[in-house]
PDB file of C-alpha atoms in Angstrom:
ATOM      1  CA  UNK A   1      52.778 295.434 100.751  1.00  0.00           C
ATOM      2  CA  UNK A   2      52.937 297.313 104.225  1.00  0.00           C
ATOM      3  CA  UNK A   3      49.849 298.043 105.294  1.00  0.00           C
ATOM      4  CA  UNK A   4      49.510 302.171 106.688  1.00  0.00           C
ATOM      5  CA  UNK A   5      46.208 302.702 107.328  1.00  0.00           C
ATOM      6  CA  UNK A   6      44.219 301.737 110.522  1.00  0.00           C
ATOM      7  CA  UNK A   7      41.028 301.783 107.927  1.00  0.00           C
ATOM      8  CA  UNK A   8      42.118 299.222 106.186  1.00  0.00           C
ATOM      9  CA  UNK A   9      39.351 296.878 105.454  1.00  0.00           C
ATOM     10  CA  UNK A  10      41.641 293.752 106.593  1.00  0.00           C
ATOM     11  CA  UNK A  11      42.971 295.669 109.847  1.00  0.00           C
ATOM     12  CA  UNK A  12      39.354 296.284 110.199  1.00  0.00           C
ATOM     13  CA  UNK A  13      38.255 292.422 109.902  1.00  0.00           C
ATOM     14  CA  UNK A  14      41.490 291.706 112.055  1.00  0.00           C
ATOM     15  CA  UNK A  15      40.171 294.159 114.826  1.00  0.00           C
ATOM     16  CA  UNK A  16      36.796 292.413 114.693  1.00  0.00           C
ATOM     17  CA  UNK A  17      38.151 288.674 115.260  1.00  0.00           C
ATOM     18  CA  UNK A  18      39.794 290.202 118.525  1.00  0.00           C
ATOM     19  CA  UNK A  19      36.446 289.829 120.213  1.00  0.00           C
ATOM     20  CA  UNK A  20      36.051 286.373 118.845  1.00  0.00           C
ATOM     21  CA  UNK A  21      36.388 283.551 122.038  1.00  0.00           C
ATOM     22  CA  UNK A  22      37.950 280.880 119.974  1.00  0.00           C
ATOM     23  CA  UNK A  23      40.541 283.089 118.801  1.00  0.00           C
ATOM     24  CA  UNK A  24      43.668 284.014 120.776  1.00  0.00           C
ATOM     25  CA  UNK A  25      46.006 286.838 119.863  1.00  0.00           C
ATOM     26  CA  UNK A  26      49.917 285.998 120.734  1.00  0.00           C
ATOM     27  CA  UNK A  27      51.496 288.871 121.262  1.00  0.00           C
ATOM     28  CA  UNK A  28      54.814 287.365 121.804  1.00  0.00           C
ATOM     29  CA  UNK A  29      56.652 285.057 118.778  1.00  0.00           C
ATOM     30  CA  UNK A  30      57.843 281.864 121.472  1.00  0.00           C
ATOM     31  CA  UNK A  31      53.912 281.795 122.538  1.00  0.00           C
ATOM     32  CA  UNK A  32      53.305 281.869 118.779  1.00  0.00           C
ATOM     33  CA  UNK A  33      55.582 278.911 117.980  1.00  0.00           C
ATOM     34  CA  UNK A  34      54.505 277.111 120.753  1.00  0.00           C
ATOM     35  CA  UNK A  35      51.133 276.852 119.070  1.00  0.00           C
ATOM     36  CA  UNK A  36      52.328 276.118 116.448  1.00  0.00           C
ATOM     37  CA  UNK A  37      54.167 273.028 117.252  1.00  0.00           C
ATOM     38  CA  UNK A  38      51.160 271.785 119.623  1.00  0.00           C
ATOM     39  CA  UNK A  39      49.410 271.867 116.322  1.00  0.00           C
ATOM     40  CA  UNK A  40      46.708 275.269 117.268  1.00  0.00           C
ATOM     41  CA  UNK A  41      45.890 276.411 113.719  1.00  0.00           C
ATOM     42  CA  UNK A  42      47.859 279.469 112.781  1.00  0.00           C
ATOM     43  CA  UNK A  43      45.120 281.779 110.948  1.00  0.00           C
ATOM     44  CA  UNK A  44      47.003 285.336 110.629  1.00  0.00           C
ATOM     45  CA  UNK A  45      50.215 286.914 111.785  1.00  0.00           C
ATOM     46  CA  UNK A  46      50.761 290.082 112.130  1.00  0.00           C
ATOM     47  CA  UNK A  47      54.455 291.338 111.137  1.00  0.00           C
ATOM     48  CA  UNK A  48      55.616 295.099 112.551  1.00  0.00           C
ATOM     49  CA  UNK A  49      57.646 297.191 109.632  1.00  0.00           C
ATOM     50  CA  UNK A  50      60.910 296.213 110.181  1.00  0.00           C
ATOM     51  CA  UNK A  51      60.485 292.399 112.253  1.00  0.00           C
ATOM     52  CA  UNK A  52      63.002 290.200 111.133  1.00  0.00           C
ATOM     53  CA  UNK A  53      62.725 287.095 113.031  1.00  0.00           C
ATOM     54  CA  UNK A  54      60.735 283.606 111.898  1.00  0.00           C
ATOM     55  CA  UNK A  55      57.197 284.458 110.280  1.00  0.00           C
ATOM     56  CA  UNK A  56      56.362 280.992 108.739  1.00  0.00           C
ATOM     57  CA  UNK A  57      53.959 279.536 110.988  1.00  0.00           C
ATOM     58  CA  UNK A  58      50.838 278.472 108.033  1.00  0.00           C
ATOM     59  CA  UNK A  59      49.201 281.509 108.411  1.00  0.00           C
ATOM     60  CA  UNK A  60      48.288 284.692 105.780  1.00  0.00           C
ATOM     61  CA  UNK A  61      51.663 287.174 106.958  1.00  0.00           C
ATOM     62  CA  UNK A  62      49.973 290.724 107.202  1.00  0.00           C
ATOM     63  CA  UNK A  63      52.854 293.018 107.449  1.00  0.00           C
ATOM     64  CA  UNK A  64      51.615 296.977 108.958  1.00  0.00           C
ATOM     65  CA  UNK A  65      53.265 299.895 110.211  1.00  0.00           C
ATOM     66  CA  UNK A  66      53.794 300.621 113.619  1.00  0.00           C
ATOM     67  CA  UNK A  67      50.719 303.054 114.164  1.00  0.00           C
ATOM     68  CA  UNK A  68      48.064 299.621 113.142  1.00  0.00           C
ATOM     69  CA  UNK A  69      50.451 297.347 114.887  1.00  0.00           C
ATOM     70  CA  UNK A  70      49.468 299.247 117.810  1.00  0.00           C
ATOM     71  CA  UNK A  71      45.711 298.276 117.775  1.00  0.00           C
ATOM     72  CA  UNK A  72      46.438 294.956 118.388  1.00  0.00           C
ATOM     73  CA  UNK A  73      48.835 294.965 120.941  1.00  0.00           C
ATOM     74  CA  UNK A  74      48.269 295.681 124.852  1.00  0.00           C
ATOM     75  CA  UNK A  75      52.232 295.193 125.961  1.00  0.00           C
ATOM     76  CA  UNK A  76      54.612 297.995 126.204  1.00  0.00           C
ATOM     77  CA  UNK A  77      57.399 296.461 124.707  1.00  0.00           C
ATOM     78  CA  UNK A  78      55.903 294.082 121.722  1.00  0.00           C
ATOM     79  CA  UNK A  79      58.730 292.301 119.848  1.00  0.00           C
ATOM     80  CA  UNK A  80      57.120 292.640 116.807  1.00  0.00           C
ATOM     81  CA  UNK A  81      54.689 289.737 115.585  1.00  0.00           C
ATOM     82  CA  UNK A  82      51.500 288.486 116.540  1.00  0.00           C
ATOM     83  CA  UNK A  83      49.834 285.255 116.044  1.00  0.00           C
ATOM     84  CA  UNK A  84      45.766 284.850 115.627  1.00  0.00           C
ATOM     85  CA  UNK A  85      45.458 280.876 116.742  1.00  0.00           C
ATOM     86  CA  UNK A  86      42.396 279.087 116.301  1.00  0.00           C
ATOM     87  CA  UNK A  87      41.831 277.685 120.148  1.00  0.00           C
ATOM     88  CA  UNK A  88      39.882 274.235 120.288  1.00  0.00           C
ATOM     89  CA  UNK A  89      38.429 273.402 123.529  1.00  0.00           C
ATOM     90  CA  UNK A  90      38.864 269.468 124.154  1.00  0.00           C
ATOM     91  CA  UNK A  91      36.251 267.017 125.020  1.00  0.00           C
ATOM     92  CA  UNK A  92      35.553 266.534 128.890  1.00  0.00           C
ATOM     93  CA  UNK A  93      37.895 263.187 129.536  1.00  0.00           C
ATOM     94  CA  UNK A  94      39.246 261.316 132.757  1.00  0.00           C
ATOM     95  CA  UNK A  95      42.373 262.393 134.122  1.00  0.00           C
ATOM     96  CA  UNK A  96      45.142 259.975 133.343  1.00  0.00           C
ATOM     97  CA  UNK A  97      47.005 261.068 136.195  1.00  0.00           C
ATOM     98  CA  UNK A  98      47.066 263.806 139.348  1.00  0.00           C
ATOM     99  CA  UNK A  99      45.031 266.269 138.071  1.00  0.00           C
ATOM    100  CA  UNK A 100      43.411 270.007 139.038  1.00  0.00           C
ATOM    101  CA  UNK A 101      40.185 271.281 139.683  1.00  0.00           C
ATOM    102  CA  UNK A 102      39.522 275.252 139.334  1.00  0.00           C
ATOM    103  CA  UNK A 103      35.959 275.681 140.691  1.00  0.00           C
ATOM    104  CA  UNK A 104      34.749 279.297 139.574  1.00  0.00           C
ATOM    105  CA  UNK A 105      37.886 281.034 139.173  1.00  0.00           C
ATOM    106  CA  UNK A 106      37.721 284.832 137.423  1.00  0.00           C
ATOM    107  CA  UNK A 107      40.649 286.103 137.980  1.00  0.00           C
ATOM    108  CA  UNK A 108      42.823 285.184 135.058  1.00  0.00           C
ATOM    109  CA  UNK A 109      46.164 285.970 136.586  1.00  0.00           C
ATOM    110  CA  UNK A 110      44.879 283.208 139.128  1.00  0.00           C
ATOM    111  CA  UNK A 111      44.313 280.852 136.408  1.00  0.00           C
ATOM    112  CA  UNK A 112      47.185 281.467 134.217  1.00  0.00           C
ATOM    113  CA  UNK A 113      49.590 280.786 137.626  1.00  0.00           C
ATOM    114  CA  UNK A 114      47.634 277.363 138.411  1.00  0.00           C
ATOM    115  CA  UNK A 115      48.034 276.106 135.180  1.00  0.00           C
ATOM    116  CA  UNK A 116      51.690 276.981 135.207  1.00  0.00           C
ATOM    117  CA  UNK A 117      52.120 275.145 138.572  1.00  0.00           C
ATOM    118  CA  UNK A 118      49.851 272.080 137.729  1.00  0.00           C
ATOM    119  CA  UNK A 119      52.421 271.690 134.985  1.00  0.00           C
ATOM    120  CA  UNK A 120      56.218 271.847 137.293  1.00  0.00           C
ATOM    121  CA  UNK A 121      53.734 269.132 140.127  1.00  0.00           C
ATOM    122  CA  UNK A 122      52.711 266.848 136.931  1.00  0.00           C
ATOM    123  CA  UNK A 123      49.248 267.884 137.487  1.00  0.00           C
ATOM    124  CA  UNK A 124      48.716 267.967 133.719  1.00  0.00           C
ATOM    125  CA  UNK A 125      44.674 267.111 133.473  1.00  0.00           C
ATOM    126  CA  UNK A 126      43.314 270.849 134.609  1.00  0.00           C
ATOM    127  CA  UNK A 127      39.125 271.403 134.505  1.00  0.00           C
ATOM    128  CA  UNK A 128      37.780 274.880 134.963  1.00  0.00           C
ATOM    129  CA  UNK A 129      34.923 274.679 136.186  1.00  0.00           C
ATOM    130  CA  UNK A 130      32.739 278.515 135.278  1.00  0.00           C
ATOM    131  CA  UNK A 131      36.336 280.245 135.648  1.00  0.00           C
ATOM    132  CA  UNK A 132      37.754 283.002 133.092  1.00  0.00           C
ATOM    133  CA  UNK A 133      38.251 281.973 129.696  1.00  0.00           C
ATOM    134  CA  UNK A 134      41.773 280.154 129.179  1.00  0.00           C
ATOM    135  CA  UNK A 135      41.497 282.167 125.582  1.00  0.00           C
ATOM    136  CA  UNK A 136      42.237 285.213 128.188  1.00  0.00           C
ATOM    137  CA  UNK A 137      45.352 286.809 127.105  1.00  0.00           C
ATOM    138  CA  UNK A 138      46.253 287.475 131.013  1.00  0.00           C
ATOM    139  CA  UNK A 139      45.640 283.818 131.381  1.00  0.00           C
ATOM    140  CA  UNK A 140      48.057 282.702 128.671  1.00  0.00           C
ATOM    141  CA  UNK A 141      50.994 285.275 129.751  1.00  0.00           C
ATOM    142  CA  UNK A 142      50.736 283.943 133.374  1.00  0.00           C
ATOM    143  CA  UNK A 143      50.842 280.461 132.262  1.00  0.00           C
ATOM    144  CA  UNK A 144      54.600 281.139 130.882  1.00  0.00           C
ATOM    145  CA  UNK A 145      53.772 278.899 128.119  1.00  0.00           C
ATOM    146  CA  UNK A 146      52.452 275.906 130.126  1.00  0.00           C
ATOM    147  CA  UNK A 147      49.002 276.822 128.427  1.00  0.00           C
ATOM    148  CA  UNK A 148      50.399 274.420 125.396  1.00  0.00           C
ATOM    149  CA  UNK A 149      51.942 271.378 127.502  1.00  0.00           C
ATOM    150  CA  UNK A 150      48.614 270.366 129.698  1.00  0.00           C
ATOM    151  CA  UNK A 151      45.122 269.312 128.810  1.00  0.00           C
ATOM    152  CA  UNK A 152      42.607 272.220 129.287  1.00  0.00           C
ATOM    153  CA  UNK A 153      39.029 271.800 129.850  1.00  0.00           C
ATOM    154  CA  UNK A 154      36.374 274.119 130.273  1.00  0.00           C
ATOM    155  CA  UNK A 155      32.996 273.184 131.455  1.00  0.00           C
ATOM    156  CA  UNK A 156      30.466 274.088 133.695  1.00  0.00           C
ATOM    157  CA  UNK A 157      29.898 272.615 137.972  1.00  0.00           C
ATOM    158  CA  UNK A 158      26.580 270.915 136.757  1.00  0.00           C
ATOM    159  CA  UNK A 159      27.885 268.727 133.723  1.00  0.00           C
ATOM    160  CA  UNK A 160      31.636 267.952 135.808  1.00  0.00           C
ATOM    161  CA  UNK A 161      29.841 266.927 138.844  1.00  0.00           C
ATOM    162  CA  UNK A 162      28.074 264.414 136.847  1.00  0.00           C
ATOM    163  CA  UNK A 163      30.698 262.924 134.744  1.00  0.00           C
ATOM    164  CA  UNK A 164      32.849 263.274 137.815  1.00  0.00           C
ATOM    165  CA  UNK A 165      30.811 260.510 139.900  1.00  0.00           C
ATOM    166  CA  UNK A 166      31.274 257.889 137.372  1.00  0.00           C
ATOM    167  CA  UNK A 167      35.076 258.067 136.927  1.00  0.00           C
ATOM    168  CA  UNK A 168      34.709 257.144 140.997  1.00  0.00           C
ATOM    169  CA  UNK A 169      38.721 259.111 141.606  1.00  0.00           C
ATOM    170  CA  UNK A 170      39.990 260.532 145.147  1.00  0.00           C
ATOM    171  CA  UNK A 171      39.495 264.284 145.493  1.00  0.00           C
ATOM    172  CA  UNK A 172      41.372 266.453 147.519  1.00  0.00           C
ATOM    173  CA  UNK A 173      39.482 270.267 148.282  1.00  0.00           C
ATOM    174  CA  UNK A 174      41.539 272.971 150.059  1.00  0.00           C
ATOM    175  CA  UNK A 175      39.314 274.497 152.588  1.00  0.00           C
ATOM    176  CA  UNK A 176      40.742 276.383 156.077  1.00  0.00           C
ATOM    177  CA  UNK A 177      38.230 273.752 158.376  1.00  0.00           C
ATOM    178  CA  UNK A 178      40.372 270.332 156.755  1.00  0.00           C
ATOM    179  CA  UNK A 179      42.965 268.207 158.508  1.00  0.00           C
ATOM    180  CA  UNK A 180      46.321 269.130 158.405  1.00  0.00           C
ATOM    181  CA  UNK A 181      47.744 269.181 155.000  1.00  0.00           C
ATOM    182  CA  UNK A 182      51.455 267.500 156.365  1.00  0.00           C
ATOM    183  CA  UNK A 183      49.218 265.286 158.496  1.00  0.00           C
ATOM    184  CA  UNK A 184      47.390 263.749 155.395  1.00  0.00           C
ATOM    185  CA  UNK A 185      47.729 260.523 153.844  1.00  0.00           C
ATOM    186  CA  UNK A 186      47.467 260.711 149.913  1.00  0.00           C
ATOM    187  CA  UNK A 187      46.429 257.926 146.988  1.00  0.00           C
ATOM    188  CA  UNK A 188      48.418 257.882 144.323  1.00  0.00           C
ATOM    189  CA  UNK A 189      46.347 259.364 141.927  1.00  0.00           C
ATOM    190  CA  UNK A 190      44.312 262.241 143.125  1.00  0.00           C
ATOM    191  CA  UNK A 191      42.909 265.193 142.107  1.00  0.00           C
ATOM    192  CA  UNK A 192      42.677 268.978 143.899  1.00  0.00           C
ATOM    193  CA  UNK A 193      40.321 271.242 143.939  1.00  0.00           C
ATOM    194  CA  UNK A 194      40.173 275.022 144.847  1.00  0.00           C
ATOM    195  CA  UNK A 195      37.773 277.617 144.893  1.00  0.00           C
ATOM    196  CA  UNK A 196      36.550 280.648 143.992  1.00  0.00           C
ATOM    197  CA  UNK A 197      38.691 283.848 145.487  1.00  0.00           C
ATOM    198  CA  UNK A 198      35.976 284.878 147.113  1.00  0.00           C
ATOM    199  CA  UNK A 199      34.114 282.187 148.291  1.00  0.00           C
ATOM    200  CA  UNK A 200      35.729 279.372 147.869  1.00  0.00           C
ATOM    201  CA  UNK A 201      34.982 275.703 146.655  1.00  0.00           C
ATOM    202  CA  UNK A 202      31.058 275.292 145.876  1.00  0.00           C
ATOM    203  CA  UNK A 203      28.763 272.959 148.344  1.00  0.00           C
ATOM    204  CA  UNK A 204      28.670 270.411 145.017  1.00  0.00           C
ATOM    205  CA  UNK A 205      32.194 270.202 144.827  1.00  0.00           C
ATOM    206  CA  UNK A 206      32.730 269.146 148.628  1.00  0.00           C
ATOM    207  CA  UNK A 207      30.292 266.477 148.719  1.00  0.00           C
ATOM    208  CA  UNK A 208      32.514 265.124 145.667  1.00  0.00           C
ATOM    209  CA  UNK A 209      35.589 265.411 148.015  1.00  0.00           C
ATOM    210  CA  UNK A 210      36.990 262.238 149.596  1.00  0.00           C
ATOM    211  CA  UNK A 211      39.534 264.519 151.693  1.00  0.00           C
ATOM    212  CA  UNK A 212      39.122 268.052 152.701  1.00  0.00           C
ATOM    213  CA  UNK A 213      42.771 269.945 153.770  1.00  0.00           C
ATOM    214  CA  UNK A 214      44.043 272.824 155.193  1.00  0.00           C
ATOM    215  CA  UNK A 215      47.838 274.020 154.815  1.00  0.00           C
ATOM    216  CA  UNK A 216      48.744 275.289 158.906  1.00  0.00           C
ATOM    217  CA  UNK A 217      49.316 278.924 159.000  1.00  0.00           C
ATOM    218  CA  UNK A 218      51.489 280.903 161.735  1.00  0.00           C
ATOM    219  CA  UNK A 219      50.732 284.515 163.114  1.00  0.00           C
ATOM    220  CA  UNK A 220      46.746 284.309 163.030  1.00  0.00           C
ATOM    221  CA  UNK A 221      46.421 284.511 159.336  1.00  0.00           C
ATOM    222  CA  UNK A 222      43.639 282.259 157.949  1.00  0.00           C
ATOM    223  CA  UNK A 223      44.043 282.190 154.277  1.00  0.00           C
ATOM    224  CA  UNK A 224      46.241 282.208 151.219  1.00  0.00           C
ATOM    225  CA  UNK A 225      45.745 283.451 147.740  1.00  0.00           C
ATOM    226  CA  UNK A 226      43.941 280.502 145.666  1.00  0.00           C
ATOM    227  CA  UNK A 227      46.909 280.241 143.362  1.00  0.00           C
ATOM    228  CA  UNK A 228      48.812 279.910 146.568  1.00  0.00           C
ATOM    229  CA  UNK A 229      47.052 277.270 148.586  1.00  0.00           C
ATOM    230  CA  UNK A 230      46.471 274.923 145.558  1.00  0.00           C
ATOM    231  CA  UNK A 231      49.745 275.508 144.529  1.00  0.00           C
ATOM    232  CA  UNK A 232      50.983 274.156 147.979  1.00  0.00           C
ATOM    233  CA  UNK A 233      48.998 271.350 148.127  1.00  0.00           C
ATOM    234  CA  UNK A 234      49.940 269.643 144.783  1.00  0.00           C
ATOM    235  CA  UNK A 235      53.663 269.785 145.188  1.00  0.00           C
ATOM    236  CA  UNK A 236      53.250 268.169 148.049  1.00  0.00           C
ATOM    237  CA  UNK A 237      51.309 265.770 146.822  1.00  0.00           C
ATOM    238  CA  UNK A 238      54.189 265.195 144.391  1.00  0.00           C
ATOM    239  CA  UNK A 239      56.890 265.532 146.379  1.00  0.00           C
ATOM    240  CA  UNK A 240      55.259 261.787 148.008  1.00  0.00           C
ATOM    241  CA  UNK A 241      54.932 260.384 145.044  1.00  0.00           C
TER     242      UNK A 241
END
């Protein structure tokens, strides 16, 4: 049955789940089968009239016209199907490798882009630290998909700072007043940190730091987006390694 009516007591309960935080809306089928083979639980998916592509995914198919497609979509061109995932956060854990700190981050395109590049420099153990939600749909589309392929954790300054100390791992934090980025000697497993857009990294998070960098501008300018900068710095770090 084709659902027509945006009154619809299940397009209602859909509509009300989009202000849920452990539920993400994919608005885009590879995103959705991503998910699903990273093993997110597939709750609902949400078929357009007329979609003919893969709809299988473990979920309850809801399939609506055009009009109550619409409600749930904020992109232009929508191919047709969304997913509604069930996010689960993961438990704080030690990196295993190079890994990324996002100290108070709220801009999600921000986010979404670190995560992305964390992912091509094998940065794959990302903590965001008070930073916008990764459940962000903004977040997700800027990651390209590398949302799925890294470990995500959210917390807050107070409880990382703690947990941080014990695991007793170099920290690199990008701040315009460091040593020369290209003049920098690196361990081989280190972490980054960078800041808020605004302000920057938090007094906490440089006393944690073990190194504190700058990348050398030209032409008097004294800063870089925080995408940018931390962008920089890790493939550097693993173009050494």
């Amino acid at each position: 049955m084709v659902i027509a009516s945006v009154q619809n007591e299940k397009v209602k309960y859909l509509k009300k789940l989009m202000t849920e935080k452990s539920l993400v809306f994919f608005d885009n089928p590879k995103l959705l089968k991503e998910a699903y083979d990273a093993g997110h639980q597939i709750l609902y998916v949400i078929k357009k009239e007329g979609y003919v592509g893969k709809t299988d995914y473990g979920g309850e198919v809801i399939e609506v016209t055009s009009n109550v497609f619409n409600i749930f979509t904020t992109t232009i061109t929508s191919q047709g199907l969304i997913g509604v995932v069930k996010y689960i956060d993961k438990k704080l854990a030690k990196p295993q490798n190079n890994f990324l700190v996002l100290d108070g981050l709220q801009d999600p395109g921000n986010v979404g882009t670190l995560i992305r590049s964390a992912l091509g420099a094998n940065f794959k153990d990302i903590y965001l630290l008070n930073c916008a939600k990764v459940t962000n749909e903004k977040v997700i589309r800027a990651s390209m998909g590398a949302f799925f392929k890294v470990n995500l954790y959210q917390t807050d300054l107070k409880e990382f700072v703690e947990i941080f100390k014990t695991w007793k791992l170099p920290l690199i934090v990008c701040d315009m007043h460091g040593e020369n980025l290209y003049k920098t000697n690196f361990e081989s497993t280190i972490g980054v940190a960078v800041g808020n857009e605004g302000n920057g990294v938090s007094k906490d998070m440089k006393n944690l730091a073990t190194q504190i960098v700058k990348i050398p501008m030209q032409n008097n300018l004294e800063s870089l987006n925080a995408g940018v900068s931390a962008s920089i710095v890790m493939y550097e770090i693993a173009n050494r390694n």
